[in-house]
PDB file of C-alpha atoms in Angstrom:
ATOM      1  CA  UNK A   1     116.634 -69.706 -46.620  1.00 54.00           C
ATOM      2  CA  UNK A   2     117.482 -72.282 -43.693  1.00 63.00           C
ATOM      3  CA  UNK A   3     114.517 -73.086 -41.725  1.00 62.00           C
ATOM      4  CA  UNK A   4     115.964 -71.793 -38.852  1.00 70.00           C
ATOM      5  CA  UNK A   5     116.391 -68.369 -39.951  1.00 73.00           C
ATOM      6  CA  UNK A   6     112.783 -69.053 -40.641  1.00 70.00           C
ATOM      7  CA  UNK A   7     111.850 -69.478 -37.629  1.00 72.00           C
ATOM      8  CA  UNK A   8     113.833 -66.643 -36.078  1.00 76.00           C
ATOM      9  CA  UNK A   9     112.199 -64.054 -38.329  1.00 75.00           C
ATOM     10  CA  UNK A  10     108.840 -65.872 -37.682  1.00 73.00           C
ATOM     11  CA  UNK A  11     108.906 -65.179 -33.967  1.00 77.00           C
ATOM     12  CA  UNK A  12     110.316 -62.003 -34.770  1.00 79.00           C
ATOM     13  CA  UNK A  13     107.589 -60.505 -36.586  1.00 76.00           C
ATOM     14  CA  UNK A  14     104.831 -61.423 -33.934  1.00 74.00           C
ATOM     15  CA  UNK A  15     107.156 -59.598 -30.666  1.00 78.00           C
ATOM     16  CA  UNK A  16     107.274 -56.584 -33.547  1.00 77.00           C
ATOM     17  CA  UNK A  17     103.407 -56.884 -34.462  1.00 73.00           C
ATOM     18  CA  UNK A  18     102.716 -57.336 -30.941  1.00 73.00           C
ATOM     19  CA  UNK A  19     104.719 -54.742 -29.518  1.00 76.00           C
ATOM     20  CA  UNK A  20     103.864 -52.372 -32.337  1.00 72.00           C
ATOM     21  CA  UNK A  21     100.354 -52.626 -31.549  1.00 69.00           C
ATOM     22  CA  UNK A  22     100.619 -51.403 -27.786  1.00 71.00           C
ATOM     23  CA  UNK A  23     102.422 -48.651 -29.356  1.00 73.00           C
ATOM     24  CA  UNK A  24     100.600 -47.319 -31.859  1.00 68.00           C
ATOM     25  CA  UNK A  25      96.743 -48.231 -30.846  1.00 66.00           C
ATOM     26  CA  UNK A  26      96.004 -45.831 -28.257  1.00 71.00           C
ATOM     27  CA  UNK A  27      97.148 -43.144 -29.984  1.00 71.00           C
ATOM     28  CA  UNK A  28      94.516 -43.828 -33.103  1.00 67.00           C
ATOM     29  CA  UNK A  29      90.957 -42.727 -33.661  1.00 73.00           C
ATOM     30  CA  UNK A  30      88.839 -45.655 -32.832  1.00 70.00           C
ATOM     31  CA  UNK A  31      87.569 -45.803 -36.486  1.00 73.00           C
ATOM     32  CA  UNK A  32      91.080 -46.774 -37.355  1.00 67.00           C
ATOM     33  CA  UNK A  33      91.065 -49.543 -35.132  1.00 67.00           C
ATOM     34  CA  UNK A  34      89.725 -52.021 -37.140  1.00 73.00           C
ATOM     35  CA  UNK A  35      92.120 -51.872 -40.174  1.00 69.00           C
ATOM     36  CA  UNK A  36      95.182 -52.030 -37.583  1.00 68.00           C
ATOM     37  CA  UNK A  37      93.544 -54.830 -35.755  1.00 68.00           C
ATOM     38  CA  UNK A  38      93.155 -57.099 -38.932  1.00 69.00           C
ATOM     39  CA  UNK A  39      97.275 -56.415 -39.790  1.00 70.00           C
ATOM     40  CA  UNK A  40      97.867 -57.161 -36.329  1.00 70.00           C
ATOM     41  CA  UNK A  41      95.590 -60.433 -36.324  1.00 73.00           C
ATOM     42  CA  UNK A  42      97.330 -61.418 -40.059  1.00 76.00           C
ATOM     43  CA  UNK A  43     100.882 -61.155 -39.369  1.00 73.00           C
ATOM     44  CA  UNK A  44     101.540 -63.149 -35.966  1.00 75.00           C
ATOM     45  CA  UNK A  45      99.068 -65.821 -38.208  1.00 79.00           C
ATOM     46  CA  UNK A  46     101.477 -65.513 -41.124  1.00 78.00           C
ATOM     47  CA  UNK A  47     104.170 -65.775 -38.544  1.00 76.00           C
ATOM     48  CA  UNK A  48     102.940 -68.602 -36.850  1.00 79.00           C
ATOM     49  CA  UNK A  49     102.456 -70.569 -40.609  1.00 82.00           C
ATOM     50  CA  UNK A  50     105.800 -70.020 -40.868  1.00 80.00           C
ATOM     51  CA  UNK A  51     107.015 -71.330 -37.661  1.00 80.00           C
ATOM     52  CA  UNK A  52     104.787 -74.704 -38.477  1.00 82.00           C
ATOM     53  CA  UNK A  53     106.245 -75.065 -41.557  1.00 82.00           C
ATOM     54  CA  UNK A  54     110.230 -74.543 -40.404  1.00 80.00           C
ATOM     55  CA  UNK A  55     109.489 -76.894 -37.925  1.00 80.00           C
ATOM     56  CA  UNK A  56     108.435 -79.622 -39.858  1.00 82.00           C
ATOM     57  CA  UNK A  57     110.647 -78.891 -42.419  1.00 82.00           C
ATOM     58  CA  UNK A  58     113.511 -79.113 -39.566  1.00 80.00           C
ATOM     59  CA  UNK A  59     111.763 -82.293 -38.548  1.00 78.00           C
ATOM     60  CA  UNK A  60     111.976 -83.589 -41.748  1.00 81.00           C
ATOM     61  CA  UNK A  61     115.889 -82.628 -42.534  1.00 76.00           C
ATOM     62  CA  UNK A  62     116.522 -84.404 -38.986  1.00 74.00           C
ATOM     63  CA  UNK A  63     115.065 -87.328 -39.380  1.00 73.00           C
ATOM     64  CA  UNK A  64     116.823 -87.688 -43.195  1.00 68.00           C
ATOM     65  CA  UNK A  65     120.041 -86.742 -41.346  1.00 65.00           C
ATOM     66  CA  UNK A  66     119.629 -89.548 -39.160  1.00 60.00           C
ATOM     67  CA  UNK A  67     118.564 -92.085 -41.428  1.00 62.00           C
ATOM     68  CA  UNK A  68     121.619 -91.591 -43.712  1.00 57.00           C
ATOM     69  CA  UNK A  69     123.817 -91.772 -40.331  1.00 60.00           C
ATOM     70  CA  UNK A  70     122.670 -95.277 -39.600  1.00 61.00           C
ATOM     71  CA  UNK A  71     122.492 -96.594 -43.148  1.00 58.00           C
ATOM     72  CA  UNK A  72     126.564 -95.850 -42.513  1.00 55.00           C
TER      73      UNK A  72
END
């Protein structure tokens, strides 16, 4: 997978964790709220590792891209 599609789906998943969570919250028994709270906490994290990690590997591509432009 290209790291930008990573990224994409990255920020993708928190706007639906996010947004899913305004949704579904209110309408739960408060002894559910925990549980929900933890997958809501976990998968913008998850998200977020992934962002880090298709930046840098972007970072990384660009700055091999450029490299192998000026040894030319």
């Amino acid at each position: 997978m290209r790291p930008g599609w990573q990224a994409t789906l990255g920020v993708l998943v928190v706007v639906m964790a996010v947004f899913g969570s305004y949704l579904v919250l209110p309408h739960l028994p408060i002894s559910a709220w925990p549980a929900i709270t933890w997958s809501v906490v976990l998968l913008p994290a998850a998200a977020f590792i992934a962002l880090i990690r298709a930046a840098l590997r972007i970072r990384s591509l660009n700055r091999r891209t450029v490299s192998d432009v000026s040894e030319t």
